[in-house]
Short mmCIF file of C-alpha atoms in Angstrom, two decimals:
data_model
loop_
_atom_site.label_atom_id
_atom_site.label_comp_id
_atom_site.label_asym_id
_atom_site.label_seq_id
_atom_site.Cartn_x
_atom_site.Cartn_y
_atom_site.Cartn_z
CA MET A 827 -0.22 -0.02 -0.10
CA MET A 828 1.69 3.38 -1.02
CA ILE A 829 1.00 6.63 0.61
CA MET A 830 -1.37 8.34 -2.00
CA LYS A 831 -1.41 12.38 -1.84
CA LYS A 832 -4.79 14.39 -1.96
CA LYS A 833 -4.53 17.55 -3.42
CA ASN A 834 -3.29 20.37 -2.30
CA LYS A 835 -2.96 23.64 -4.06
CA HIS A 836 0.34 24.19 -2.45
CA LYS A 837 2.97 22.82 -4.07
CA LEU A 838 5.87 22.75 -1.29
CA ILE A 839 9.15 23.37 -3.07
CA THR A 840 10.59 25.93 -1.23
CA ILE A 841 11.35 26.68 2.72
CA SER A 842 8.33 30.16 1.88
CA ASP A 843 6.17 27.74 0.54
CA LEU A 844 5.95 25.93 3.61
CA ALA A 845 5.68 28.69 5.74
CA LEU A 846 2.66 29.89 4.02
CA HIS A 847 1.05 26.64 3.71
CA LEU A 848 1.49 26.30 8.04
CA GLY A 849 0.13 29.50 8.52
CA ILE A 850 3.58 31.36 9.90
CA SER A 851 6.23 33.67 8.73
CA GLU A 852 9.16 32.38 7.43
CA GLY A 853 11.08 34.43 9.31
CA TYR A 854 8.84 32.99 13.04
CA LEU A 855 10.19 28.66 10.94
CA GLN A 856 13.79 29.94 10.76
CA ASP A 857 13.96 30.92 14.64
CA ILE A 858 12.48 27.32 15.04
CA LEU A 859 14.70 25.83 13.22
CA SER A 860 17.61 27.44 14.88
CA GLU A 861 16.92 26.48 18.08
CA LEU A 862 16.59 22.86 17.54
CA TYR A 863 19.66 22.99 15.62
CA SER A 864 20.78 23.84 19.01
CA GLU A 865 22.25 20.67 20.92
CA ASP A 866 21.13 22.40 24.12
CA THR A 867 17.79 23.41 23.06
CA LYS A 868 14.90 24.08 24.93
CA LEU A 869 12.03 22.85 22.86
CA TYR A 870 11.37 19.61 23.99
CA ARG A 871 10.75 19.03 27.77
CA SER A 872 12.71 15.28 28.45
CA TRP A 873 11.65 12.38 31.36
CA ASP A 874 10.83 8.42 31.67
CA LYS A 875 7.84 7.47 32.43
CA ILE A 876 7.02 4.76 34.55
CA LYS A 877 4.69 2.17 33.25
CA PRO A 878 2.87 -0.34 35.34
CA ASN A 879 5.23 -2.79 35.05
CA GLY A 880 7.84 -0.78 36.04
CA GLU A 881 9.72 -0.21 32.74
CA THR A 882 10.09 3.12 31.66
CA ARG A 883 9.46 4.86 28.10
CA PRO A 884 11.55 8.20 27.40
CA MET A 885 9.20 11.04 26.94
CA ASP A 886 9.56 14.16 24.85
CA ALA A 887 7.16 16.59 24.68
CA PRO A 888 7.72 19.26 22.48
CA ARG A 889 7.01 23.41 24.10
CA ASP A 890 4.09 25.49 23.04
CA LYS A 891 5.53 26.92 20.16
CA LEU A 892 6.77 24.32 18.33
CA LYS A 893 3.73 22.11 19.71
CA PHE A 894 1.48 24.85 17.48
CA ILE A 895 3.81 24.01 14.13
CA GLN A 896 3.92 20.20 15.02
CA LYS A 897 -0.60 20.60 14.73
CA ARG A 898 0.07 22.51 11.53
CA ILE A 899 2.09 19.89 10.00
CA ASN A 900 0.19 16.82 10.89
CA GLY A 901 -2.80 18.42 10.00
CA ARG A 902 -2.26 20.64 7.22
CA ILE A 903 0.43 17.96 5.73
CA LEU A 904 0.27 14.51 7.31
CA GLN A 905 -3.44 14.05 7.91
CA ARG A 906 -3.88 14.78 4.15
CA THR A 907 -3.18 11.46 3.19
CA GLN A 908 -4.99 8.40 1.92
CA ILE A 909 -3.70 5.51 4.26
CA SER A 910 -5.17 1.81 4.80
CA LYS A 911 -8.14 1.51 6.14
CA ILE A 912 -6.44 -0.71 8.88
CA ALA A 913 -4.70 2.30 10.32
CA THR A 914 -6.85 3.74 13.26
CA GLY A 915 -5.27 5.60 15.82
CA GLY A 916 -3.98 9.09 15.30
CA VAL A 917 -5.86 9.18 12.20
CA ARG A 918 -8.39 11.56 11.65
CA GLY A 919 -12.31 11.05 11.80
CA ARG A 920 -11.32 7.00 12.75
CA LYS A 921 -12.12 6.92 16.42
CA LEU A 922 -11.36 3.42 18.89
CA LYS A 923 -14.36 2.00 18.01
CA ASP A 924 -13.62 2.01 14.27
CA ASN A 925 -10.52 -0.40 15.83
CA LEU A 926 -13.20 -2.79 17.82
CA ILE A 927 -15.92 -3.10 15.70
CA PRO A 928 -14.38 -5.55 12.86
CA HIS A 929 -13.84 -8.17 15.96
CA LEU A 930 -16.68 -8.46 17.20
CA ARG A 931 -18.20 -12.17 17.92
CA GLN A 932 -14.81 -13.97 16.23
CA GLN A 933 -14.21 -17.54 17.66
CA MET A 934 -10.54 -15.71 18.26
CA VAL A 935 -9.11 -12.37 19.12
CA ALA A 936 -5.09 -12.30 18.47
CA ASN A 937 -3.38 -9.29 19.78
CA PHE A 938 1.00 -7.53 19.32
CA ASP A 939 2.45 -5.04 21.03
CA LEU A 940 4.89 -2.76 18.90
CA LYS A 941 7.69 -2.84 21.43
CA ARG A 942 9.31 1.00 21.51
CA PHE A 943 7.35 1.52 18.21
CA PHE A 944 8.40 5.54 18.19
CA PRO A 945 11.40 5.36 19.22
CA ASN A 946 12.76 2.50 16.53
CA ILE A 947 11.44 4.98 14.22
CA THR A 948 14.25 7.12 12.41
CA ASN A 949 14.59 10.52 11.00
CA LYS A 950 15.97 9.20 7.47
CA GLN A 951 12.12 7.56 7.75
CA VAL A 952 10.93 10.34 8.39
CA TYR A 953 12.73 12.12 5.53
CA GLU A 954 10.98 9.34 3.00
CA ILE A 955 7.51 9.86 3.89
CA PHE A 956 8.12 13.13 3.29
CA ILE A 957 9.67 12.75 -0.21
CA LEU A 958 6.49 10.18 -0.36
CA ILE A 959 4.14 12.39 0.33
CA GLY A 960 6.05 15.34 -2.72
CA VAL A 961 7.57 17.68 -1.36
CA SER A 962 11.21 18.86 -2.07
CA PRO A 963 14.17 17.73 -0.65
CA ASP A 964 14.81 21.15 0.70
CA VAL A 965 11.35 21.15 2.95
CA ALA A 966 11.28 17.15 3.46
CA ARG A 967 14.70 18.03 6.26
CA VAL A 968 12.80 20.97 7.72
CA LEU A 969 10.20 18.86 8.57
CA THR A 970 11.60 16.19 9.38
CA ARG A 971 13.67 18.58 11.64
CA LEU A 972 10.53 20.14 12.84
CA THR A 973 8.69 16.49 13.35
CA THR A 974 12.06 14.40 14.87
CA PHE A 975 13.62 14.51 18.19
CA LYS A 976 17.36 12.94 18.93
CA ASN A 977 17.76 11.42 15.41
CA ARG A 978 13.85 9.29 15.92
CA ILE A 979 10.04 10.04 16.46
CA PRO A 980 9.43 11.57 19.51
CA GLN A 981 7.09 10.32 21.97
CA GLY A 982 4.53 12.68 23.12
CA ALA A 983 4.64 14.91 19.87
CA PRO A 984 0.94 15.80 17.63
CA THR A 985 2.99 14.55 14.17
CA SER A 986 4.56 11.38 15.38
CA SER A 987 1.17 8.76 15.74
CA MET A 988 0.22 9.67 12.01
CA LEU A 989 4.13 9.98 10.60
CA ALA A 990 4.13 6.28 12.74
CA ASN A 991 1.12 5.14 10.73
CA LEU A 992 2.67 6.17 7.40
CA VAL A 993 6.24 4.58 8.01
CA ALA A 994 4.14 1.58 8.71
CA GLY A 995 1.86 2.01 5.84
CA TYR A 996 5.15 2.66 3.23
CA GLY A 997 6.04 0.56 0.49
CA GLY A 998 3.29 -2.03 -0.86
CA SER A 999 3.84 -5.77 0.33
CA HIS A 1000 7.41 -5.05 1.80
CA CYS A 1001 5.98 -2.80 4.57
CA LEU A 1002 4.57 -3.94 8.23
CA ASP A 1003 0.76 -2.58 7.37
CA GLY A 1004 1.53 -4.44 3.69
CA ARG A 1005 2.43 -7.11 4.56
CA ILE A 1006 -0.39 -8.29 7.38
CA GLU A 1007 -3.19 -6.95 5.08
CA ASN A 1008 -2.02 -9.72 2.78
CA LEU A 1009 -2.02 -12.12 5.10
CA CYS A 1010 -5.54 -11.68 6.82
CA ALA A 1011 -7.51 -10.82 3.57
CA ILE A 1012 -6.09 -14.51 2.47
CA ASN A 1013 -6.82 -16.12 5.06
CA ASN A 1014 -10.45 -13.93 6.12
CA PHE A 1015 -8.67 -12.47 8.43
CA ASN A 1016 -10.16 -9.43 10.57
CA LEU A 1017 -7.39 -6.73 11.22
CA ARG A 1018 -6.53 -3.15 12.73
CA ARG A 1019 -3.62 -1.33 14.39
CA TRP A 1020 -4.26 0.99 16.72
CA VAL A 1021 -1.30 2.70 16.74
CA ASP A 1022 1.42 0.03 17.75
CA ASP A 1023 -1.34 -2.34 19.09
CA ILE A 1024 -2.28 -4.90 16.35
CA SER A 1025 -5.71 -6.81 16.44
CA ILE A 1026 -6.15 -10.13 14.40
CA SER A 1027 -9.09 -11.73 14.70
CA GLY A 1028 -10.79 -15.15 13.32
CA PRO A 1029 -11.19 -18.38 13.97
CA ASN A 1030 -9.62 -20.36 16.18
CA TYR A 1031 -6.75 -21.36 13.94
CA ILE A 1032 -5.25 -17.75 14.16
CA LYS A 1033 -2.55 -18.73 16.70
CA LYS A 1034 -0.27 -20.81 14.08
CA PHE A 1035 0.42 -17.74 12.20
CA GLU A 1036 2.35 -16.49 15.20
CA PRO A 1037 5.23 -17.10 13.59
CA THR A 1038 4.71 -15.66 10.79
CA ILE A 1039 3.57 -12.77 11.95
CA GLU A 1040 6.71 -12.10 14.03
CA LYS A 1041 8.87 -12.65 10.82
CA ILE A 1042 6.82 -9.86 9.35
CA ILE A 1043 7.25 -7.39 11.98
CA PHE A 1044 10.71 -8.36 12.42
CA GLU A 1045 11.57 -7.97 8.49
CA SER A 1046 9.39 -4.36 8.74
CA GLY A 1047 11.87 -2.70 11.59
CA PHE A 1048 9.74 -3.16 13.93
CA ILE A 1049 9.98 -5.53 17.60
CA PRO A 1050 7.35 -7.24 18.82
CA ASN A 1051 6.63 -7.56 22.43
CA ARG A 1052 6.08 -11.17 23.13
CA ASP A 1053 4.61 -10.13 26.74
CA LYS A 1054 1.85 -8.51 25.67
CA THR A 1055 1.19 -11.09 22.97
CA ALA A 1056 -1.89 -12.90 23.16
CA PHE A 1057 -4.46 -15.07 22.04
CA ILE A 1058 -7.98 -15.10 23.62
CA SER A 1059 -11.10 -17.40 22.64
CA LYS A 1060 -15.04 -16.61 22.40
CA ASN A 1061 -15.32 -17.89 25.76
CA ASN A 1062 -13.34 -15.55 27.29
CA ALA A 1063 -13.51 -11.87 27.45
CA GLN A 1064 -12.34 -11.28 24.29
CA ILE A 1065 -10.48 -7.48 25.02
CA ILE A 1066 -8.79 -5.29 21.90
CA THR A 1067 -7.13 -1.76 23.45
CA GLY A 1068 -8.41 -2.26 27.21
CA HIS A 1069 -12.12 -2.72 25.50
CA LEU A 1070 -14.28 -5.80 25.28
CA VAL A 1071 -15.35 -6.95 21.73
CA ASN A 1072 -16.92 -10.30 22.35
CA GLU A 1073 -20.44 -9.66 21.78
CA LYS A 1074 -20.82 -5.13 21.52
CA ALA A 1075 -18.04 -3.15 22.31
CA ASN A 1076 -17.41 -2.00 25.29
CA VAL A 1077 -15.30 -0.11 28.11
CA VAL A 1078 -14.24 -2.92 30.39
CA LYS A 1079 -16.95 -3.58 33.78
CA GLN A 1080 -13.64 -2.74 36.21
CA GLU A 1081 -13.87 0.60 35.18
CA ARG A 1082 -17.10 1.17 34.62
CA ARG A 1083 -18.02 0.06 38.07
CA ARG A 1084 -14.61 2.15 39.00
CA ILE A 1085 -16.13 5.45 38.01
CA ARG A 1086 -19.76 4.35 38.89
CA ALA A 1087 -18.38 4.12 42.66
CA ILE A 1088 -16.51 7.41 42.31
CA LEU A 1089 -19.31 9.31 40.97
CA HIS A 1090 -21.41 7.64 44.34
CA LYS A 1091 -18.90 9.34 46.63
CA CYS A 1092 -18.69 12.61 45.11
CA LYS A 1093 -22.82 12.26 45.84
CA THR A 1094 -23.12 10.73 49.05
CA SER A 1095 -20.09 11.23 51.35
CA GLY A 1096 -18.82 14.57 50.15
CA LEU A 1097 -15.07 14.71 48.83
CA ASP A 1098 -13.51 15.86 52.69
CA GLY A 1099 -10.18 17.53 52.04
CA TYR A 1100 -10.35 18.32 48.28
CA SER A 1101 -9.33 21.36 47.68
CA LYS A 1102 -11.10 23.59 44.89
CA ASN A 1103 -8.37 22.85 41.84
CA ARG A 1104 -8.71 18.90 43.35
CA ILE A 1105 -12.17 19.00 42.77
CA ASP A 1106 -11.67 20.95 39.26
CA HIS A 1107 -9.66 18.59 38.03
CA LEU A 1108 -11.40 15.26 39.28
CA LYS A 1109 -14.90 17.23 37.98
CA ARG A 1110 -13.29 17.64 34.38
CA SER A 1111 -11.53 13.79 34.29
CA LEU A 1112 -14.88 12.33 35.13
CA ARG A 1113 -16.35 14.06 32.30
CA GLY A 1114 -13.86 12.95 30.15
CA LYS A 1115 -13.35 9.63 31.21
CA ILE A 1116 -17.84 9.02 30.69
CA ALA A 1117 -17.78 10.74 26.91
CA HIS A 1118 -14.99 7.95 26.22
CA ILE A 1119 -17.70 5.13 27.58
CA SER A 1120 -20.55 6.37 25.86
CA SER A 1121 -18.51 7.04 22.61
CA ILE A 1122 -18.45 3.50 22.62
CA ASN A 1123 -21.18 2.40 24.45
CA PRO A 1124 -24.26 5.17 24.50
CA ARG A 1125 -26.28 3.42 27.15
CA SER A 1126 -23.92 2.96 29.61
CA GLY A 1127 -22.12 6.35 29.34
CA ASN A 1128 -26.36 8.20 29.45
CA LYS A 1129 -26.83 6.02 32.69
CA LEU A 1130 -22.86 7.75 34.63
CA LEU A 1131 -23.67 11.01 32.98
CA ASP A 1132 -27.14 11.22 34.25
CA LYS A 1133 -25.58 10.54 37.84
CA PHE A 1134 -22.80 12.89 37.20
CA ASN A 1135 -25.25 15.77 36.30
CA SER A 1136 -26.84 14.82 39.59
CA ILE A 1137 -23.93 16.08 41.96
CA GLU A 1138 -24.06 19.40 43.30
CA TRP A 1139 -19.91 20.17 41.92
CA SER A 1140 -20.74 23.88 42.70
CA SER A 1141 -22.00 23.30 47.01
CA LEU A 1142 -18.90 20.42 47.07
CA ILE A 1143 -16.66 23.12 45.57
CA ASN A 1144 -18.85 25.24 48.89
CA GLU A 1145 -18.26 23.55 51.14
CA MET A 1146 -15.20 22.79 50.77
CA THR A 1147 -14.16 26.13 50.60
CA ASN A 1148 -15.98 26.61 53.76
CA SER A 1149 -14.42 24.30 55.95
CA ALA A 1150 -10.67 25.55 54.88
#
């Protein structure tokens, strides 16, 4: 599967063309590039994020002025390409539910995780993607500088998910997406990839293809995380990216119960010891989680939303303010 450009009224040949296309001045763009070329650039915040299993993940989050440009690159260049339907995460117009629906009511679900997905993608691969999209070599070099850090895709940049999708989908039958897609098409398997999570479903004999799929992953330049490889039959809770797909797409029961319990506590026993800022944060967090649940299972989400709306949030804040 080769990347196909959508029609674009801008020809990105020069740096001036790029600045115009991104809606910024050429001088501002040059200033950002100068900062990025500095060995001690302050345009990223870097730290190691500790994962639940105790391992660490290197995080490189762009600061606001670089993040603004990366959002423009993502929206005005990367998202204006056509990629395979199997890539769902990070693609405009595609939602988590699109990643789940093809796997409903299947005999077997297989999950494969790609280890260090972003860090394994190099600036050379990113440059090749921009060339394939159709910009000039000079513009491709600038775009690569704007979207990579420490010679790789940074974990935490707005452009990283889509760039990773394009790298995984580059090269026709020799790319990760293309080769696994061909294997699944031949065997009538269902396939979707949510960023670094590959999910395949179909008959019980999917498991015998595990060595073939791992070989494809390795040969495509990625690393399978064998600790997260899972084959789940229909007699068990079939979970993809933390969501059930046995009969209908749904958030796992433990998460729904957890949200319900927090709402019950807010409603009945209050939030003793919480500051105003902490209550505001909790309120926003709960509203976001409920919105996510509603996008997967509207009926369950609406029930939680009713409980959320029945809470006197202003009264909770006043109680904490008066008791302080």
